[in-house]
Amino acid sequence: MTLLFLLALASLALAIFLGVVDLNPSDTLAALTGHGSPEARAIILDIRLPRILTGMLAGIHFALAGLLLQSITRNPLADPSLMGVSQGAMLAVSGFLVFTVYSHDTGSTTLQELPVHWLPLIGTLGGLAAGGFIYLIAFRRDLGPLRITLCGIAVGAVLHAIGIGLMAGWGSGRLEVLLEWFSGSLYARGWQHALFLLPFTAAGLAVLPIIRRPMELLRFDATVARSFGLSYRAQFSVVLLVACALAASAVGVVGPVVFVGLIVPHMARFLAGRQTRIVLPLTVALGAIAMTLADLAGRLAGGAEEIPIGVVTAICGVPLLVALLRKTP
């Protein structure tokens, strides 16, 4: 934990000091204290810092959501897309933009002309609605990890197909607007986005000590869990709600960033084994670090035309997952 804490501080410092615009370290430090040139203050305080904090909070959300879903579904490949959260948010954003902009003003093609300040809320509501819908379908008759997994895959595929259909109907001149969000991006994210995520982060971290023991018991079969005095259905629903809320809020702000929710929990378990009390804080730290470094890599590699963070996590995630699976018995 100490090493990860130092690594988190180091990644935060690198992300602040490095960027497309070269600033002297002295100017950067001065800007952080509210001094320095107006240009340095604008770059550091208005662009880089809120973007970094938004990414760190979103990384915590994705990582914790993945860990919770993997625990309760007993599926090592579970991530926010399993519950259709990512697909539901994508469909909600697509429908919102199409029916509020395109249907009223067919000439709107640029990001500045779109009501982008509504996207975090719309994406969050869409993700929660998708998760709730799958919950109702899967739990109508019984409560089982296999049922919820199959329902999540099926409903997620349908929502994804409808979202792609709306993208096609949006028109070729407008696809870039949607693709930027769908690929997962921290471009133009500001303080309002960090403040939007902060209540979800605080609530999620506050409830972790309460759901830690249920998480450990939900890894077992329902009969075994009930023998320990666990109210299986109620606790399963609570943990699932927390996971969906964290994932939906993150997707609503930065888009469906892939592999963070899948790989980070595996990394935490690789370091700490099955000790949930250690895996949880490791997952939080690793989620923040992964998003910060991925965003920094995308900014430095792409320059002014930055590489979306979702692309970076996809490229780096596959070999990292293979390496973890080879080392995990």
Tab-separated table of C-alpha atoms in Angstrom, residues 20-325:
chain	number	residue	atom	x	y	z
A	20	VAL	CA	1.288	18.875	-24.918
A	21	VAL	CA	2.254	22.377	-23.814
A	22	ASP	CA	5.740	22.478	-22.287
A	23	LEU	CA	5.881	24.408	-19.027
A	24	ASN	CA	8.877	24.963	-16.792
A	25	PRO	CA	8.622	23.078	-13.480
A	26	SER	CA	8.909	26.379	-11.654
A	27	ASP	CA	5.948	27.799	-13.602
A	28	THR	CA	3.925	24.671	-12.860
A	29	LEU	CA	4.656	24.838	-9.140
A	30	ALA	CA	3.817	28.523	-9.087
A	31	ALA	CA	0.520	27.855	-10.868
A	32	LEU	CA	-0.401	25.175	-8.321
A	33	THR	CA	-0.045	27.756	-5.552
A	34	GLY	CA	-2.127	30.314	-7.453
A	35	HIS	CA	0.811	32.307	-8.739
A	36	GLY	CA	2.746	32.323	-11.979
A	37	SER	CA	1.697	33.535	-15.400
A	38	PRO	CA	-1.978	33.574	-16.421
A	39	GLU	CA	-1.204	31.059	-19.175
A	40	ALA	CA	0.358	28.597	-16.718
A	41	ARG	CA	-2.534	28.974	-14.262
A	42	ALA	CA	-5.059	28.385	-17.030
A	43	ILE	CA	-3.284	25.261	-18.272
A	44	ILE	CA	-2.671	23.730	-14.848
A	45	LEU	CA	-5.712	24.802	-12.821
A	46	ASP	CA	-8.375	24.916	-15.530
A	47	ILE	CA	-7.293	22.109	-17.878
A	48	ARG	CA	-4.834	19.565	-16.514
A	49	LEU	CA	-5.759	19.338	-12.837
A	50	PRO	CA	-9.545	18.885	-13.231
A	51	ARG	CA	-8.958	16.453	-16.073
A	52	ILE	CA	-6.566	14.375	-13.965
A	53	LEU	CA	-8.855	14.334	-10.934
A	54	THR	CA	-11.825	13.360	-13.103
A	55	GLY	CA	-9.815	10.497	-14.550
A	56	MET	CA	-8.682	9.292	-11.133
A	57	LEU	CA	-12.239	9.294	-9.774
A	58	ALA	CA	-13.528	7.498	-12.875
A	59	GLY	CA	-10.727	4.943	-12.561
A	60	ILE	CA	-11.743	4.243	-8.965
A	61	HIS	CA	-15.339	3.763	-10.091
A	62	PHE	CA	-14.511	1.371	-12.929
A	63	ALA	CA	-12.103	-0.666	-10.816
A	64	LEU	CA	-14.438	-1.029	-7.824
A	65	ALA	CA	-17.417	-1.825	-10.053
A	66	GLY	CA	-15.418	-4.561	-11.750
A	67	LEU	CA	-14.285	-6.017	-8.427
A	68	LEU	CA	-17.809	-6.047	-7.003
A	69	LEU	CA	-19.291	-7.651	-10.106
A	70	GLN	CA	-16.558	-10.283	-10.312
A	71	SER	CA	-17.121	-11.158	-6.666
A	72	ILE	CA	-20.907	-11.514	-6.658
A	73	THR	CA	-21.240	-13.162	-10.082
A	74	ARG	CA	-18.209	-15.398	-9.466
A	75	ASN	CA	-17.159	-14.519	-12.992
A	76	PRO	CA	-13.501	-13.455	-13.452
A	77	LEU	CA	-14.377	-11.784	-16.769
A	78	ALA	CA	-17.093	-9.524	-15.342
A	79	ASP	CA	-16.852	-5.781	-15.849
A	80	PRO	CA	-19.368	-2.884	-16.148
A	81	SER	CA	-20.428	-4.077	-19.600
A	82	LEU	CA	-21.650	-7.336	-18.044
A	83	MET	CA	-24.661	-5.584	-16.532
A	84	GLY	CA	-25.261	-3.574	-19.674
A	85	VAL	CA	-24.265	-0.390	-17.868
A	86	SER	CA	-21.870	0.791	-20.586
A	87	GLN	CA	-24.304	-0.088	-23.354
A	88	GLY	CA	-27.213	1.557	-21.562
A	89	ALA	CA	-25.249	4.756	-21.093
A	90	MET	CA	-24.196	4.699	-24.744
A	91	LEU	CA	-27.778	4.272	-25.910
A	92	ALA	CA	-29.032	7.025	-23.597
A	93	VAL	CA	-26.417	9.492	-24.840
A	94	SER	CA	-27.067	8.577	-28.480
A	95	GLY	CA	-30.796	8.990	-28.115
A	96	PHE	CA	-30.435	12.225	-26.192
A	97	LEU	CA	-28.205	13.835	-28.809
A	98	VAL	CA	-30.264	12.604	-31.736
A	99	PHE	CA	-33.647	13.672	-30.417
A	100	THR	CA	-32.602	16.949	-28.760
A	101	VAL	CA	-30.246	18.236	-31.442
A	102	TYR	CA	-30.584	16.493	-34.754
A	103	SER	CA	-34.379	16.414	-34.762
A	104	HIS	CA	-34.523	20.170	-34.113
A	105	ASP	CA	-31.402	21.482	-35.841
A	106	THR	CA	-30.064	19.294	-38.629
A	107	GLY	CA	-27.116	21.641	-39.114
A	108	SER	CA	-25.573	21.009	-35.681
A	109	THR	CA	-22.349	19.105	-36.313
A	110	THR	CA	-19.794	20.403	-33.814
A	111	LEU	CA	-19.279	19.491	-30.195
A	112	GLN	CA	-19.726	23.101	-29.078
A	113	GLU	CA	-23.255	23.180	-30.501
A	114	LEU	CA	-24.335	20.132	-28.536
A	115	PRO	CA	-25.729	20.171	-24.965
A	116	VAL	CA	-22.669	18.301	-23.681
A	117	HIS	CA	-23.186	19.492	-20.097
A	118	TRP	CA	-26.125	17.065	-19.880
A	119	LEU	CA	-24.157	14.018	-21.011
A	120	PRO	CA	-22.862	12.898	-17.560
A	121	LEU	CA	-26.357	12.875	-16.075
A	122	ILE	CA	-27.954	11.281	-19.139
A	123	GLY	CA	-25.273	8.603	-19.346
A	124	THR	CA	-25.554	7.842	-15.642
A	125	LEU	CA	-29.331	7.505	-15.794
A	126	GLY	CA	-29.082	5.311	-18.878
A	127	GLY	CA	-26.545	3.033	-17.246
A	128	LEU	CA	-28.595	2.709	-14.064
A	129	ALA	CA	-31.744	2.021	-16.060
A	130	ALA	CA	-29.992	-0.756	-17.998
A	131	GLY	CA	-28.636	-2.318	-14.812
A	132	GLY	CA	-32.051	-2.125	-13.150
A	133	PHE	CA	-33.750	-3.681	-16.153
A	134	ILE	CA	-31.355	-6.617	-16.177
A	135	TYR	CA	-31.799	-6.969	-12.417
A	136	LEU	CA	-35.569	-7.286	-12.804
A	137	ILE	CA	-35.275	-9.846	-15.594
A	138	ALA	CA	-32.612	-11.946	-13.901
A	139	PHE	CA	-34.132	-11.951	-10.420
A	140	ARG	CA	-37.756	-12.418	-11.352
A	141	ARG	CA	-37.604	-16.130	-10.581
A	142	ASP	CA	-34.321	-16.787	-8.856
A	143	LEU	CA	-31.065	-15.119	-7.933
A	144	GLY	CA	-28.082	-16.722	-9.635
A	145	PRO	CA	-24.779	-15.516	-11.065
A	146	LEU	CA	-25.282	-17.477	-14.295
A	147	ARG	CA	-28.712	-15.971	-14.895
A	148	ILE	CA	-27.535	-12.418	-14.361
A	149	THR	CA	-24.500	-12.995	-16.589
A	150	LEU	CA	-26.579	-14.337	-19.466
A	151	CYS	CA	-29.170	-11.578	-19.117
A	152	GLY	CA	-26.457	-8.944	-19.011
A	153	ILE	CA	-24.812	-10.251	-22.172
A	154	ALA	CA	-28.109	-10.495	-24.062
A	155	VAL	CA	-29.553	-7.132	-23.041
A	156	GLY	CA	-26.187	-5.417	-23.453
A	157	ALA	CA	-25.917	-6.714	-27.005
A	158	VAL	CA	-29.381	-5.394	-27.857
A	159	LEU	CA	-28.687	-1.970	-26.347
A	160	HIS	CA	-25.354	-1.789	-28.162
A	161	ALA	CA	-27.012	-2.627	-31.477
A	162	ILE	CA	-29.671	0.050	-30.999
A	163	GLY	CA	-26.994	2.598	-30.063
A	164	ILE	CA	-24.999	1.781	-33.203
A	165	GLY	CA	-28.185	2.125	-35.225
A	166	LEU	CA	-28.745	5.610	-33.820
A	167	MET	CA	-25.159	6.498	-34.680
A	168	ALA	CA	-25.772	5.469	-38.282
A	169	GLY	CA	-28.935	7.545	-38.376
A	170	TRP	CA	-27.076	10.524	-36.920
A	171	GLY	CA	-25.270	10.993	-40.238
A	172	SER	CA	-21.687	10.706	-41.399
A	173	GLY	CA	-20.967	14.370	-40.698
A	174	ARG	CA	-21.872	13.925	-37.038
A	175	LEU	CA	-20.316	10.578	-36.175
A	176	GLU	CA	-17.151	12.185	-34.808
A	177	VAL	CA	-19.126	13.814	-32.019
A	178	LEU	CA	-20.444	10.502	-30.750
A	179	LEU	CA	-17.328	8.435	-31.462
A	180	GLU	CA	-15.231	10.667	-29.218
A	181	TRP	CA	-17.465	9.907	-26.261
A	182	PHE	CA	-17.965	6.225	-27.152
A	183	SER	CA	-14.216	5.604	-27.325
A	184	GLY	CA	-13.765	6.818	-23.729
A	185	SER	CA	-12.127	10.190	-23.406
A	186	LEU	CA	-11.097	12.805	-20.857
A	187	TYR	CA	-10.931	15.538	-23.471
A	188	ALA	CA	-12.446	18.835	-22.246
A	189	ARG	CA	-13.322	17.369	-18.855
A	190	GLY	CA	-13.381	20.091	-16.214
A	191	TRP	CA	-14.143	20.751	-12.586
A	192	GLN	CA	-17.869	20.209	-13.123
A	193	HIS	CA	-17.188	16.619	-14.135
A	194	ALA	CA	-14.978	15.948	-11.110
A	195	LEU	CA	-17.633	17.446	-8.831
A	196	PHE	CA	-20.289	15.307	-10.509
A	197	LEU	CA	-18.328	12.131	-9.720
A	198	LEU	CA	-17.238	13.108	-6.216
A	199	PRO	CA	-20.525	12.295	-4.384
A	200	PHE	CA	-20.639	8.868	-6.036
A	201	THR	CA	-17.015	8.247	-5.066
A	202	ALA	CA	-17.549	9.337	-1.468
A	203	ALA	CA	-20.690	7.218	-1.101
A	204	GLY	CA	-19.025	4.200	-2.707
A	205	LEU	CA	-15.947	4.384	-0.485
A	206	ALA	CA	-18.092	4.952	2.621
A	207	VAL	CA	-20.158	1.828	1.983
A	208	LEU	CA	-17.166	-0.457	1.294
A	209	PRO	CA	-16.591	-1.388	4.986
A	210	ILE	CA	-20.274	-2.302	5.250
A	211	ILE	CA	-20.375	-4.577	2.214
A	212	ARG	CA	-16.942	-6.150	2.703
A	213	ARG	CA	-18.185	-9.205	4.617
A	214	PRO	CA	-21.183	-9.749	2.297
A	215	MET	CA	-18.772	-9.615	-0.649
A	216	GLU	CA	-16.682	-12.378	0.883
A	217	LEU	CA	-19.723	-14.583	1.487
A	218	LEU	CA	-21.333	-13.897	-1.889
A	219	ARG	CA	-18.393	-15.665	-3.513
A	220	PHE	CA	-19.959	-18.908	-2.251
A	221	ASP	CA	-23.120	-20.660	-3.328
A	222	ALA	CA	-26.369	-19.193	-2.003
A	223	THR	CA	-26.944	-22.130	0.357
A	224	VAL	CA	-23.473	-21.791	1.870
A	225	ALA	CA	-23.798	-18.021	2.218
A	226	ARG	CA	-27.150	-18.346	3.990
A	227	SER	CA	-25.646	-20.874	6.407
A	228	PHE	CA	-23.419	-18.035	7.672
A	229	GLY	CA	-26.498	-15.918	8.366
A	230	LEU	CA	-26.309	-13.812	5.202
A	231	SER	CA	-29.497	-12.440	3.691
A	232	TYR	CA	-28.405	-13.512	0.225
A	233	ARG	CA	-30.942	-11.734	-1.976
A	234	ALA	CA	-30.818	-8.449	-0.076
A	235	GLN	CA	-27.018	-8.301	0.154
A	236	PHE	CA	-26.594	-9.347	-3.482
A	237	SER	CA	-28.923	-6.537	-4.514
A	238	VAL	CA	-27.091	-3.943	-2.396
A	239	VAL	CA	-23.662	-4.841	-3.768
A	240	LEU	CA	-25.041	-4.911	-7.300
A	241	LEU	CA	-26.621	-1.478	-6.835
A	242	VAL	CA	-23.314	-0.021	-5.625
A	243	ALA	CA	-21.461	-1.526	-8.589
A	244	CYS	CA	-24.007	-0.220	-11.107
A	245	ALA	CA	-24.037	3.284	-9.575
A	246	LEU	CA	-20.236	3.514	-9.670
A	247	ALA	CA	-20.000	2.191	-13.216
A	248	ALA	CA	-22.891	4.248	-14.582
A	249	SER	CA	-21.560	7.528	-13.179
A	250	ALA	CA	-18.087	6.867	-14.587
A	251	VAL	CA	-19.408	5.905	-18.022
A	252	GLY	CA	-21.651	8.954	-18.008
A	253	VAL	CA	-18.668	11.272	-17.531
A	254	VAL	CA	-15.820	9.711	-19.524
A	255	GLY	CA	-17.561	7.155	-21.727
A	256	PRO	CA	-17.173	3.366	-21.758
A	257	VAL	CA	-13.469	2.928	-20.948
A	258	VAL	CA	-12.634	-0.738	-21.441
A	259	PHE	CA	-10.408	-3.133	-19.486
A	260	VAL	CA	-9.976	-0.980	-16.351
A	261	GLY	CA	-12.876	-2.681	-14.575
A	262	LEU	CA	-11.689	-6.068	-15.804
A	263	ILE	CA	-7.931	-5.982	-15.233
A	264	VAL	CA	-7.438	-3.810	-12.129
A	265	PRO	CA	-9.261	-6.251	-9.778
A	266	HIS	CA	-7.085	-9.073	-11.119
A	267	MET	CA	-3.974	-6.997	-10.442
A	268	ALA	CA	-5.149	-6.309	-6.887
A	269	ARG	CA	-5.847	-9.976	-6.232
A	270	PHE	CA	-2.490	-10.910	-7.746
A	271	LEU	CA	-0.809	-8.659	-5.186
A	272	ALA	CA	-2.980	-9.450	-2.156
A	273	GLY	CA	-4.548	-12.830	-2.793
A	274	ARG	CA	-8.148	-13.275	-1.616
A	275	GLN	CA	-7.955	-10.957	1.392
A	276	THR	CA	-10.834	-8.605	0.654
A	277	ARG	CA	-9.791	-6.060	3.287
A	278	ILE	CA	-6.522	-5.588	1.355
A	279	VAL	CA	-7.884	-6.093	-2.155
A	280	LEU	CA	-10.390	-3.239	-1.783
A	281	PRO	CA	-7.873	-0.424	-1.059
A	282	LEU	CA	-5.463	-1.888	-3.629
A	283	THR	CA	-8.221	-1.776	-6.233
A	284	VAL	CA	-8.958	1.873	-5.404
A	285	ALA	CA	-5.301	2.872	-5.725
A	286	LEU	CA	-4.648	0.848	-8.867
A	287	GLY	CA	-7.784	2.176	-10.561
A	288	ALA	CA	-6.701	5.771	-10.034
A	289	ILE	CA	-3.140	5.023	-11.165
A	290	ALA	CA	-4.230	3.119	-14.282
A	291	MET	CA	-6.491	5.903	-15.544
A	292	THR	CA	-3.939	8.617	-14.800
A	293	LEU	CA	-1.096	6.872	-16.609
A	294	ALA	CA	-3.309	5.825	-19.537
A	295	ASP	CA	-4.513	9.392	-20.020
A	296	LEU	CA	-0.965	10.722	-19.777
A	297	ALA	CA	0.229	8.202	-22.371
A	298	GLY	CA	-2.580	9.211	-24.727
A	299	ARG	CA	-1.798	12.902	-24.355
A	300	LEU	CA	1.937	12.504	-24.889
A	301	ALA	CA	1.690	9.995	-27.749
A	302	GLY	CA	-1.034	11.820	-29.647
A	303	GLY	CA	0.113	15.395	-29.109
A	304	ALA	CA	-2.527	17.939	-30.002
A	305	GLU	CA	-4.620	15.137	-31.556
A	306	GLU	CA	-4.604	13.087	-28.380
A	307	ILE	CA	-5.349	9.377	-28.297
A	308	PRO	CA	-8.574	8.636	-26.372
A	309	ILE	CA	-7.994	6.942	-23.056
A	310	GLY	CA	-10.236	4.042	-24.048
A	311	VAL	CA	-7.907	3.229	-26.940
A	312	VAL	CA	-4.863	3.274	-24.642
A	313	THR	CA	-6.476	0.972	-22.065
A	314	ALA	CA	-7.535	-1.452	-24.802
A	315	ILE	CA	-4.053	-1.597	-26.331
A	316	CYS	CA	-2.322	-2.038	-22.973
A	317	GLY	CA	-5.022	-4.165	-21.386
A	318	VAL	CA	-4.829	-7.251	-23.582
A	319	PRO	CA	-1.132	-8.117	-23.027
A	320	LEU	CA	-1.416	-7.224	-19.340
A	321	LEU	CA	-4.400	-9.527	-18.906
A	322	VAL	CA	-2.586	-12.362	-20.675
A	323	ALA	CA	0.452	-11.865	-18.427
A	324	LEU	CA	-1.706	-11.923	-15.284
A	325	LEU	CA	-3.517	-15.066	-16.405
